[in-house]
mmCIF file of C-alpha atoms in Angstrom:
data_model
loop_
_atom_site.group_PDB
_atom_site.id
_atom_site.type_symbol
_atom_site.label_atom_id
_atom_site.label_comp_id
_atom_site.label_asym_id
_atom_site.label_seq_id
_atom_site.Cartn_x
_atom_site.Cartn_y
_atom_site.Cartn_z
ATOM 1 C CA UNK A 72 -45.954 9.050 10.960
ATOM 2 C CA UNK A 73 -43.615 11.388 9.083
ATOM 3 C CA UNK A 74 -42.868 8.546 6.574
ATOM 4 C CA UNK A 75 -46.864 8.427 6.217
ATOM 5 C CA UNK A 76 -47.177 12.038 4.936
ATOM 6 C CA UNK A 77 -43.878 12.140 2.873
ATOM 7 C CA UNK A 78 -41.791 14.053 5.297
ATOM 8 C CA UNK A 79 -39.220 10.984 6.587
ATOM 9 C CA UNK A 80 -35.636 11.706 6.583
ATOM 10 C CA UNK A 81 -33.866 9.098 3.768
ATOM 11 C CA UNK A 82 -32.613 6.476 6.308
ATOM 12 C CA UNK A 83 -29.335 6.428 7.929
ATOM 13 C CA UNK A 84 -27.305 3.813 5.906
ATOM 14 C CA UNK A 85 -26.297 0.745 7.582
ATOM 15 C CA UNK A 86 -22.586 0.133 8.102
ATOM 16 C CA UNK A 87 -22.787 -2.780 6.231
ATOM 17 C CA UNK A 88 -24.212 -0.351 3.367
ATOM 18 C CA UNK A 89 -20.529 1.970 3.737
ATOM 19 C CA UNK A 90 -18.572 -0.873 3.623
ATOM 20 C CA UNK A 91 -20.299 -2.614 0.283
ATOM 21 C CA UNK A 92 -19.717 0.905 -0.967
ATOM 22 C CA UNK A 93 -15.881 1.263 -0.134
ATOM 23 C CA UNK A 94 -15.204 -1.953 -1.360
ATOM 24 C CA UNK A 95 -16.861 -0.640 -4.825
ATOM 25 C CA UNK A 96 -14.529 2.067 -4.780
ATOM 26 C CA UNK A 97 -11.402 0.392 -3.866
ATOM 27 C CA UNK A 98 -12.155 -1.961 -6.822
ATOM 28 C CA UNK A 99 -12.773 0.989 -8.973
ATOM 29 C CA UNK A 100 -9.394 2.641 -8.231
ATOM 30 C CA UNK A 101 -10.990 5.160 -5.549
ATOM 31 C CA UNK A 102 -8.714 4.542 -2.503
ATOM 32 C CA UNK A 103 -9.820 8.117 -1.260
ATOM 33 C CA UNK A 104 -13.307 7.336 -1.599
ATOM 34 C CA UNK A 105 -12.881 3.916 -0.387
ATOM 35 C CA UNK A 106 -11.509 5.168 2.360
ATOM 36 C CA UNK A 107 -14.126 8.181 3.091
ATOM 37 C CA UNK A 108 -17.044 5.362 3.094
ATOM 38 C CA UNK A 109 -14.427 2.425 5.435
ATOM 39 C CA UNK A 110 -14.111 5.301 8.285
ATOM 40 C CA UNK A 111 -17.865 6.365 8.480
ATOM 41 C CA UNK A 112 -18.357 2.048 8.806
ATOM 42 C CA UNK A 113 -15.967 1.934 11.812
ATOM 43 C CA UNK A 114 -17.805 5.115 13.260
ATOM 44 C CA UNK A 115 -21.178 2.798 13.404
ATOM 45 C CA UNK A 116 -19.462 0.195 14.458
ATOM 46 C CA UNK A 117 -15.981 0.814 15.887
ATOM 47 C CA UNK A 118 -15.316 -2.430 16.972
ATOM 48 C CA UNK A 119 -16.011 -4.439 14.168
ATOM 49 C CA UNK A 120 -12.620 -5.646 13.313
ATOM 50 C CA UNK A 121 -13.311 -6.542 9.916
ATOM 51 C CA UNK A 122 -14.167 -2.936 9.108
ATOM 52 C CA UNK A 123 -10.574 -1.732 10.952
ATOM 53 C CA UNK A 124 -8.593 -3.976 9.390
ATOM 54 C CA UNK A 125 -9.774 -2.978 5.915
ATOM 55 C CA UNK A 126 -9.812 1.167 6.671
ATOM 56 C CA UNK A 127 -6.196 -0.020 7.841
ATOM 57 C CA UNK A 128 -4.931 -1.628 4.973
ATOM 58 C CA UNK A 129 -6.556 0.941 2.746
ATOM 59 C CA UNK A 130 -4.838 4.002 4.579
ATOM 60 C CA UNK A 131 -1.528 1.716 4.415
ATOM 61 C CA UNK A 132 -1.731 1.635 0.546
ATOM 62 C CA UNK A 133 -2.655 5.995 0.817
ATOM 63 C CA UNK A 134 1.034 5.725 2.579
ATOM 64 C CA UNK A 135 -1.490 7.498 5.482
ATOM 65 C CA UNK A 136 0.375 4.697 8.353
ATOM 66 C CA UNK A 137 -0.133 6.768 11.382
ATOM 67 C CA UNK A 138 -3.800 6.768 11.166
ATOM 68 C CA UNK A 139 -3.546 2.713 10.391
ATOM 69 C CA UNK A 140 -1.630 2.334 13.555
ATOM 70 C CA UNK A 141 -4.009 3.806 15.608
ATOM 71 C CA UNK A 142 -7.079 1.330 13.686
ATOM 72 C CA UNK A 143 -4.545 -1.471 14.459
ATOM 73 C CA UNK A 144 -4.364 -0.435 18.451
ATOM 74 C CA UNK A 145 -8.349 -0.450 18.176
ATOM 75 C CA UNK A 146 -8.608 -3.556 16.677
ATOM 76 C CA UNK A 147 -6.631 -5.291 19.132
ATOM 77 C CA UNK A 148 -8.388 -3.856 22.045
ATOM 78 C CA UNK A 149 -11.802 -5.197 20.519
ATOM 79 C CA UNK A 150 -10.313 -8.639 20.424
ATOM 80 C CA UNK A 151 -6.906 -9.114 21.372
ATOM 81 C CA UNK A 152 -7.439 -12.782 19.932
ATOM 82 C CA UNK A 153 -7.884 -11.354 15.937
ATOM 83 C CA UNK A 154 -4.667 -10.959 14.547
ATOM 84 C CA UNK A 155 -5.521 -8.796 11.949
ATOM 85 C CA UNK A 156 -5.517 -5.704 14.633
ATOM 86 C CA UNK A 157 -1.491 -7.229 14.715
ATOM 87 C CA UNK A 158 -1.273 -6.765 11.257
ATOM 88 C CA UNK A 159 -2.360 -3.405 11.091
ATOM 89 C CA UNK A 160 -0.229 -2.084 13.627
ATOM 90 C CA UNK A 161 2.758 -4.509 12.264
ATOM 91 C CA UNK A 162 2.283 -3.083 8.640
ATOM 92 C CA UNK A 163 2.105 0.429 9.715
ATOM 93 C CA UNK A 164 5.158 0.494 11.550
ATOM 94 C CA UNK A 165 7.558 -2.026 9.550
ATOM 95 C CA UNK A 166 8.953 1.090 7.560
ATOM 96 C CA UNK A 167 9.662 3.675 10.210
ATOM 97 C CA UNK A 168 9.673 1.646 13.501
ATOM 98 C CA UNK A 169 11.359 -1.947 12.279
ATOM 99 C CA UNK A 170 12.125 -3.306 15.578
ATOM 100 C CA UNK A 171 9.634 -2.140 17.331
ATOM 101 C CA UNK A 172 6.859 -3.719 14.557
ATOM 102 C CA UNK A 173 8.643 -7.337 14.512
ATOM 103 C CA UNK A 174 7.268 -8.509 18.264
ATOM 104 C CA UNK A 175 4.281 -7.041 17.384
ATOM 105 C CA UNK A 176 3.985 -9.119 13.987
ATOM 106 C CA UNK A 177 5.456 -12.434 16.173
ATOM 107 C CA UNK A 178 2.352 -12.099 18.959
ATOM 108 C CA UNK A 179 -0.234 -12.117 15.710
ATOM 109 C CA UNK A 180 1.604 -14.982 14.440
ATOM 110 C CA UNK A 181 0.965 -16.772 17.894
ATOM 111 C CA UNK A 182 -2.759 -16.791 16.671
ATOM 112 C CA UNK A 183 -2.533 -17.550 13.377
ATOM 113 C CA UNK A 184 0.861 -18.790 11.930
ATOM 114 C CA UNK A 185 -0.288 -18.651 8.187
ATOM 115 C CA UNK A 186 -1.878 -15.110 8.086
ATOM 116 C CA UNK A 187 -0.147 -13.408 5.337
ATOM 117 C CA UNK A 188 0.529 -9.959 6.325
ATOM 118 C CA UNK A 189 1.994 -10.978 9.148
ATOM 119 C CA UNK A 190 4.943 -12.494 7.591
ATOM 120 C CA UNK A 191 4.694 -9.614 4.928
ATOM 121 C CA UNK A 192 5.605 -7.215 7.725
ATOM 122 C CA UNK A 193 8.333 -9.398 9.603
ATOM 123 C CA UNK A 194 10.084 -9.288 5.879
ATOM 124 C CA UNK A 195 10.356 -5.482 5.397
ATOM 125 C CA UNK A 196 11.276 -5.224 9.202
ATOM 126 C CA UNK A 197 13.567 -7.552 9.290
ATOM 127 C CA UNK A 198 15.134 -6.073 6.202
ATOM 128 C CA UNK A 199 15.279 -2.723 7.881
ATOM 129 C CA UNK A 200 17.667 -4.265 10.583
ATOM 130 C CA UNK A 201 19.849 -6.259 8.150
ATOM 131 C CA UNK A 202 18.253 -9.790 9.223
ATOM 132 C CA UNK A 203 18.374 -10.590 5.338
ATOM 133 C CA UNK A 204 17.912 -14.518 5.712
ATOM 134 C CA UNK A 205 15.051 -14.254 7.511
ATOM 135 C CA UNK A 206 13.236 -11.318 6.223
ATOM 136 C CA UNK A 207 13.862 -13.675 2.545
ATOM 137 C CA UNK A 208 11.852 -16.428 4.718
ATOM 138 C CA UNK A 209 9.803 -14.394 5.600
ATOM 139 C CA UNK A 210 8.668 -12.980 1.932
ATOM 140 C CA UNK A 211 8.495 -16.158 0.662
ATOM 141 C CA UNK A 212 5.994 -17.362 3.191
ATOM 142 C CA UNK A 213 3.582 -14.535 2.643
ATOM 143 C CA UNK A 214 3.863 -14.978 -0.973
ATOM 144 C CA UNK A 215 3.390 -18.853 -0.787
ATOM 145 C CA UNK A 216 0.294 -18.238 1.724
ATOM 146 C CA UNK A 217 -1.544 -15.350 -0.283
ATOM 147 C CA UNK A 218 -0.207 -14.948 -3.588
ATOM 148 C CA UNK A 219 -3.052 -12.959 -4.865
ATOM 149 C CA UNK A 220 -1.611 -10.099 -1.987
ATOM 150 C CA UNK A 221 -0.402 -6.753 -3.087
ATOM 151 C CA UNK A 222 1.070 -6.284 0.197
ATOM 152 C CA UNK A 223 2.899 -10.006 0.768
ATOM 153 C CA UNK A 224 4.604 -9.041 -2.575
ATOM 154 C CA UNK A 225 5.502 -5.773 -2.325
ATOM 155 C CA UNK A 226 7.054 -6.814 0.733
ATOM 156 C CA UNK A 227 8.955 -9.893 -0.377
ATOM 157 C CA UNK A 228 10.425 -7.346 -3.033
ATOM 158 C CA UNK A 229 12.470 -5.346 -0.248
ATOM 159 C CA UNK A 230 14.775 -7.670 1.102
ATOM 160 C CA UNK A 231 15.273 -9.282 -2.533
ATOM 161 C CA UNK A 232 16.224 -6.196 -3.931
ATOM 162 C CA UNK A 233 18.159 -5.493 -1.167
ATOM 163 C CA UNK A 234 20.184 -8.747 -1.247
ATOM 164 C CA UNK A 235 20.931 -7.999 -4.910
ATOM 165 C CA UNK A 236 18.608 -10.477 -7.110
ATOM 166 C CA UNK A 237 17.406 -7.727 -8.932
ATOM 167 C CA UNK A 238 14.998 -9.674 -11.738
ATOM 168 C CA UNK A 239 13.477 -11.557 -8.968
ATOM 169 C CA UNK A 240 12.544 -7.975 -7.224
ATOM 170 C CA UNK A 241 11.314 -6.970 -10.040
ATOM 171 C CA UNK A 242 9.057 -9.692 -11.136
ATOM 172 C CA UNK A 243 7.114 -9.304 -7.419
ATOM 173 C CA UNK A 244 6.609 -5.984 -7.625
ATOM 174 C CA UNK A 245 5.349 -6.522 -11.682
ATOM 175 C CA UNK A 246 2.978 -8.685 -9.484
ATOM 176 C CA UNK A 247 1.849 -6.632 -7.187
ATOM 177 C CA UNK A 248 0.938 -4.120 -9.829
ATOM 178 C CA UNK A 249 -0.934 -6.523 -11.646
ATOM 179 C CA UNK A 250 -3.086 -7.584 -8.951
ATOM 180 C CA UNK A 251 -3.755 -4.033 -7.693
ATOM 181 C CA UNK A 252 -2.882 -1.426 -10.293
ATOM 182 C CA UNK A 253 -4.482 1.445 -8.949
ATOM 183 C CA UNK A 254 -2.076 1.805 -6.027
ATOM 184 C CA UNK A 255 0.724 4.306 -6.846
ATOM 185 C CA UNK A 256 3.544 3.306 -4.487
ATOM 186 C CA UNK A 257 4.851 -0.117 -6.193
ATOM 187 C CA UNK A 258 5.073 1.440 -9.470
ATOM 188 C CA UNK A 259 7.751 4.262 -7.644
ATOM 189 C CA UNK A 260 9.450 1.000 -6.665
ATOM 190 C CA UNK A 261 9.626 -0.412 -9.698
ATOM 191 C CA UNK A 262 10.675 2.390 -11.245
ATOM 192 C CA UNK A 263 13.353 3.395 -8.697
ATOM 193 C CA UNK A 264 14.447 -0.603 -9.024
ATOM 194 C CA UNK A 265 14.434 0.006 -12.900
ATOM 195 C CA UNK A 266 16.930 3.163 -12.453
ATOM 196 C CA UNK A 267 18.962 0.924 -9.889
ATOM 197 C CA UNK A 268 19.707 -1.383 -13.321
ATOM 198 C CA UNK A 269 20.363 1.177 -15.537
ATOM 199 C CA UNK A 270 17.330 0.193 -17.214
ATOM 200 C CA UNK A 271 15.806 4.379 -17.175
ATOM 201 C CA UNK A 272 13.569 3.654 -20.411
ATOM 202 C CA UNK A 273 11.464 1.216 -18.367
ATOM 203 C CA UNK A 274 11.332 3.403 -15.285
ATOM 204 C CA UNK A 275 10.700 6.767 -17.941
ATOM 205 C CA UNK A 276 7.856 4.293 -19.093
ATOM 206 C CA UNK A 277 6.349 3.541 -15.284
ATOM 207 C CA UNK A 278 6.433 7.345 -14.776
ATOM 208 C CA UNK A 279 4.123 8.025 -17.578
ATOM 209 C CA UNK A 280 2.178 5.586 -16.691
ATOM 210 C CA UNK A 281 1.556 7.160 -13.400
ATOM 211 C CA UNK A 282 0.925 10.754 -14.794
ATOM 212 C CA UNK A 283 -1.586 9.130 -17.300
ATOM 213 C CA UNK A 284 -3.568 7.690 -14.095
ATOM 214 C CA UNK A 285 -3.003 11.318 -12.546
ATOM 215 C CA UNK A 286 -1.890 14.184 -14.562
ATOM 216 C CA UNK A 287 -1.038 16.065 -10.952
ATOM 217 C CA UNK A 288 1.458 13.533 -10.054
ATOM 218 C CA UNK A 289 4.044 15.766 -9.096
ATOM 219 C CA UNK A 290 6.070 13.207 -8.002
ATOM 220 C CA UNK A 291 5.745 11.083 -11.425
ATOM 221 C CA UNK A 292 7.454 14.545 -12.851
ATOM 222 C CA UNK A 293 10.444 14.820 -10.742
ATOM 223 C CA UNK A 294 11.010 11.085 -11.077
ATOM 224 C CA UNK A 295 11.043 11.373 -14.894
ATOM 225 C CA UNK A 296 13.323 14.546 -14.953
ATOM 226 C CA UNK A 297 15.709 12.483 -12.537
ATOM 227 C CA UNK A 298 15.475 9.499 -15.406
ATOM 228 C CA UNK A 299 16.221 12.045 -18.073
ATOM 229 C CA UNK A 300 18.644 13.794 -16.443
ATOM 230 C CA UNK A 301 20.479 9.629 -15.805
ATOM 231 C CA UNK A 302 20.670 9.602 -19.382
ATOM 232 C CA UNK A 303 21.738 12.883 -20.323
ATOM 233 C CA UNK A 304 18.440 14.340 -21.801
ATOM 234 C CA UNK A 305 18.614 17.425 -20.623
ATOM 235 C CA UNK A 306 16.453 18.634 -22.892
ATOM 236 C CA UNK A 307 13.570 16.293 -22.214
ATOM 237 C CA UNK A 308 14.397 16.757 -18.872
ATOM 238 C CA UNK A 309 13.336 20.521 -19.073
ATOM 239 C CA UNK A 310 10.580 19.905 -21.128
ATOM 240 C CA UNK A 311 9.262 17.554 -18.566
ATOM 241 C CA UNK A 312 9.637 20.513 -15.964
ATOM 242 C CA UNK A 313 7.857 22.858 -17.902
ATOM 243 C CA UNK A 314 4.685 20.005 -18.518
ATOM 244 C CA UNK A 315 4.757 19.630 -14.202
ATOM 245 C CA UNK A 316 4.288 23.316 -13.611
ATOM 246 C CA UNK A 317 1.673 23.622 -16.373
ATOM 247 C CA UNK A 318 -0.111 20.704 -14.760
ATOM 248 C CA UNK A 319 0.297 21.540 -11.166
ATOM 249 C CA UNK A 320 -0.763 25.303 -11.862
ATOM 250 C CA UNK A 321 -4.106 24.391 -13.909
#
């Protein structure tokens, strides 16, 4: 009746509507905005796991793991036959909780041995507690099952760099920029792994690169002022103080 006389509400958008439109933004570069529109989704519908799995691996890539962990719990108590509720839990706790996340990672595996992430997390954790042969095994199998992964690279990258083959770290994490470019954190990695060869004009290079996608990168400063300061440039080094409290204070 209210629709009749002009005086309807605008309908509540369907969580299929939110998702379409976080999926936009992730595209786009938006991870905050993508992730805004994936958590209003799981409120309509918080046991779709198709919607927690993507908040999850969005909030992973905002480094935001502790609120993926708890998406991953909820996942697998929708349906504790879905291992992507595994993953999620696996890939937010392979950094901080290593041993912990690699049983975790094994039961998702029990449902699907060729699910990417999976093995993606068992490589970082098994890096984390010095199982270097198998966390290699690991990142090669996520690789070889979803090379187009941001993730299953960036992961393979740990225990390669970490086992000393250096150009081969480098190359996944080139990769992983490549197919996802708007995520800050591999470009840190790369740089760190350029300042690890001695190689600072690359990693001064990824640094800029990160301030020209956002100018309040604070922490795209201080890595550049380290890289300077490598190489004795103490004066760029100040310089490049001086530009970071400009920026941060505007």
């Amino acid at each position: 009746a209210l629709h009749a006389v002009n005086m309807a509400p605008p309908p509540t958008p369907l969580a299929s509507d939110r998702a379409n439109q976080a999926q936009d933004l992730f595209l786009a570069g938006d991870l905050e905005g993508a992730a805004i529109f994936w958590e209003q989704a799981v409120k309509q519908q918080p046991t779709n796991v198709s919607y927690l799995y993507e908040y999850g691996i969005v909030l992973i890539d905002l480094e935001r793991s502790t609120e993926a962990r708890v998406l991953g719990d909820q996942a697998i108590a929708a349906n504790p036959n879905d291992p992507r509720g595994y993953a999620i839990k696996a890939l937010s706790m392979m950094w901080t909780e290593s041993a912990e996340a690699i049983p975790i990672a094994i039961n998702g595996l029990e449902l699907n041995q060729d699910f990417a992430p999976l093995h993606a997390a068992l490589a970082v954790a098994y890096t984390n507690i010095s199982r270097y042969q198998e966390a290699l095994e690991e990142g090669a199998r996520a690789v070889s099952l979803a090379p187009q992964d941001a993730i299953a690279r960036r992961a393979f990258q740990y225990p390669l760099l970490l086992t000393g083959r250096y150009d081969d770290a480098i190359a996944q994490l080139e990769q992983a920029i490549a197919i996802n470019p708007y995520i800050p954190a591999p470009y840190f990695e790369l740089a760190s792994l350029y300042r690890v060869v001695d190689n600072h004009e690359m990693a001064v290079a990824i640094f800029e690169r990160l301030i020209e996608m956002n100018p309040m990168n604070a922490k795209a400063y201080g890595g550049m002022v380290r890289s300077y300061i490598a190489t004795g440039d103490l004066e760029q080094a100040e310089a490049m103080i001086q530009l970071n409290v400009v920026a941060l204070t505007h």
